Coordinates of C-alpha atoms in Angstrom, one line a residue:
X896 CA 64.2 -49.0 42.7
X897 CA 64.4 -49.9 39.0
X898 CA 60.9 -51.3 38.9
X899 CA 59.4 -48.0 40.2
X900 CA 61.6 -46.1 37.8
X901 CA 60.2 -48.1 34.9
X902 CA 56.5 -47.7 36.0
X903 CA 55.7 -45.4 33.1
X904 CA 58.5 -45.3 30.6
X905 CA 58.9 -43.4 27.3
X906 CA 61.0 -45.4 24.8
X907 CA 62.3 -43.6 21.7
X908 CA 63.1 -45.8 18.7
X909 CA 65.0 -44.8 15.6
X910 CA 65.3 -47.8 13.3
X911 CA 64.1 -51.5 13.3
X912 CA 67.3 -52.9 14.9
X913 CA 67.1 -50.3 17.6
X914 CA 63.4 -51.0 18.2
X915 CA 64.0 -54.8 18.6
X916 CA 67.1 -54.3 20.8
X917 CA 65.3 -51.9 23.1
X918 CA 62.3 -54.2 23.3
X919 CA 64.4 -57.2 24.3
X920 CA 66.3 -55.1 26.9
X921 CA 63.0 -53.7 28.4
X922 CA 61.3 -57.2 28.3
X923 CA 64.2 -58.5 30.5
X924 CA 64.1 -55.5 32.9
X925 CA 62.3 -55.7 36.2
X926 CA 59.0 -54.0 35.3
X927 CA 56.4 -53.4 38.0
X928 CA 53.0 -55.1 37.5
X929 CA 51.3 -51.9 36.5
X930 CA 54.1 -50.8 34.0
X931 CA 53.2 -49.0 30.8
X932 CA 55.5 -48.3 27.9
X933 CA 55.1 -45.5 25.4
X934 CA 57.2 -46.2 22.3
X935 CA 57.8 -43.0 20.3
X936 CA 59.3 -42.2 17.0
X937 CA 60.2 -38.6 16.3
X938 CA 59.6 -37.3 12.8
X939 CA 62.3 -34.7 12.7
X940 CA 61.2 -31.5 10.9
X941 CA 63.9 -29.6 9.1
X942 CA 62.8 -26.2 10.5
X943 CA 62.2 -24.5 7.1
X944 CA 64.6 -26.6 5.1
X945 CA 63.3 -29.3 2.8
X946 CA 62.6 -32.5 4.7
X947 CA 64.6 -35.7 3.8
X948 CA 61.4 -37.7 3.2
X949 CA 57.7 -37.0 3.1
X950 CA 55.7 -36.9 6.4
X951 CA 53.7 -39.9 5.1
X952 CA 56.8 -41.9 4.4
X953 CA 58.2 -41.1 7.9
X954 CA 54.9 -42.0 9.6
X955 CA 54.8 -45.3 7.7
X956 CA 58.4 -46.0 8.9
X957 CA 57.4 -45.2 12.4
X958 CA 54.5 -47.6 12.3
X959 CA 56.9 -50.3 11.1
X960 CA 59.2 -49.5 14.1
X961 CA 56.3 -49.9 16.5
X962 CA 55.5 -53.3 15.0
X963 CA 59.1 -54.4 15.3
X964 CA 59.1 -53.3 19.0
X965 CA 55.9 -55.0 19.9
X966 CA 57.0 -58.3 18.2
X967 CA 60.3 -58.4 20.0
X968 CA 58.8 -57.2 23.3
X969 CA 56.2 -60.1 23.3
X970 CA 55.4 -59.8 26.9
X971 CA 52.3 -59.2 29.1
X972 CA 54.5 -57.5 31.7
X973 CA 53.4 -54.0 30.5
X974 CA 50.9 -52.1 28.5
X975 CA 52.4 -50.9 25.3
X976 CA 51.3 -47.8 23.4
X977 CA 52.9 -46.0 20.6
X978 CA 53.0 -42.4 19.2
X979 CA 54.5 -40.6 16.4
X980 CA 55.9 -37.2 17.5
X981 CA 57.0 -34.2 15.4
X982 CA 59.8 -31.7 16.2
X983 CA 62.9 -30.0 15.1
X984 CA 64.9 -31.1 18.2
X985 CA 64.5 -34.9 18.7
X986 CA 65.7 -35.0 22.3
X987 CA 63.6 -32.0 23.3
X988 CA 60.5 -33.6 21.7
X989 CA 61.1 -36.8 23.6
X990 CA 61.5 -35.0 26.9
X991 CA 58.3 -33.0 26.2
X992 CA 56.4 -36.2 25.5
X993 CA 57.7 -37.7 28.8
X994 CA 56.4 -34.6 30.7
X995 CA 53.0 -34.7 28.9
X996 CA 52.5 -38.4 29.8
X997 CA 53.8 -38.1 33.4
X998 CA 56.6 -40.6 32.6
X999 CA 58.8 -41.9 35.4
X1000 CA 61.7 -42.4 33.0
X1001 CA 63.0 -42.3 29.4
X1002 CA 64.7 -45.6 28.4
X1003 CA 66.7 -46.6 25.4
X1004 CA 69.6 -48.9 24.4
X1005 CA 72.7 -47.2 23.1
X1006 CA 72.9 -46.8 19.4
X1007 CA 76.1 -47.3 17.4
X1008 CA 77.9 -44.7 15.4
X1009 CA 81.3 -43.2 15.4
X1010 CA 82.3 -40.2 17.5
X1011 CA 82.9 -38.3 14.3
X1012 CA 79.4 -38.9 13.1
X1013 CA 78.0 -37.9 16.5
X1014 CA 80.1 -34.8 16.5
X1015 CA 78.8 -33.7 13.1
X1016 CA 75.2 -34.7 13.5
X1017 CA 74.6 -34.4 17.2
X1018 CA 73.9 -37.2 19.5
X1019 CA 70.3 -37.6 20.8
X1020 CA 71.4 -39.9 23.6
X1021 CA 73.9 -37.4 24.9
X1022 CA 71.3 -34.6 24.6
X1023 CA 68.7 -36.7 26.6
X1024 CA 71.2 -37.6 29.3
X1025 CA 72.4 -34.0 29.7
X1026 CA 69.2 -32.1 29.0
X1027 CA 66.4 -34.2 30.6
X1028 CA 65.0 -33.4 34.1
X1029 CA 63.3 -36.8 33.9
X1030 CA 65.5 -39.9 34.8
X1031 CA 67.1 -41.5 31.7
X1032 CA 67.7 -45.2 31.8
X1033 CA 70.3 -46.7 29.4
X1034 CA 69.3 -50.3 29.0
X1035 CA 71.9 -53.0 28.1
X1036 CA 72.0 -54.0 24.5
X1037 CA 70.7 -57.6 25.0
X1038 CA 71.9 -60.0 22.3
X1039 CA 69.0 -61.7 20.6
X1040 CA 70.7 -65.1 20.5
X1041 CA 71.3 -64.9 24.3
X1042 CA 67.6 -64.2 25.0
X1043 CA 66.3 -66.8 22.6
X1044 CA 68.3 -69.7 24.0
X1045 CA 71.3 -69.5 21.7
X1046 CA 74.8 -68.5 22.8
X1047 CA 75.8 -64.9 23.0
X1048 CA 78.7 -63.9 20.8
X1049 CA 81.8 -65.6 22.2
X1050 CA 79.5 -67.8 24.4
X1051 CA 79.0 -71.5 24.4
X1052 CA 76.0 -73.8 24.8
X1053 CA 77.6 -75.4 27.9

């Protein structure tokens, strides 16, 4: 069932570590032969308030995230595309993109952060899980050492 669920998946990324972790997890997932992945980065617009960075800076950052994802994904298991999206509500923007591309699921790895920070700033993951009418797949955060032949933290080479 997971393979069909990951037939056409939208993958939001927020920073380079997140892009690499999500790529590794998706690379190791059971993808169908005709899978396609749309990696998205949302440039959050402030809705009338001054933006934190220029649009050009955020777009350049997004392109760097796409490159980090593709390098870590390094697989012929799926077609990978990328898109920079714009919106005042990140989760809503991701769900809209999923609808527009006929996605079978939205997939991501959990991001760190304290409960306090999530309470103050909002949590995109929670908003996606609670507010999406498209299936949301939370992928395991695959350790890079474990997937590259080295031991996972606390693991051994035995």
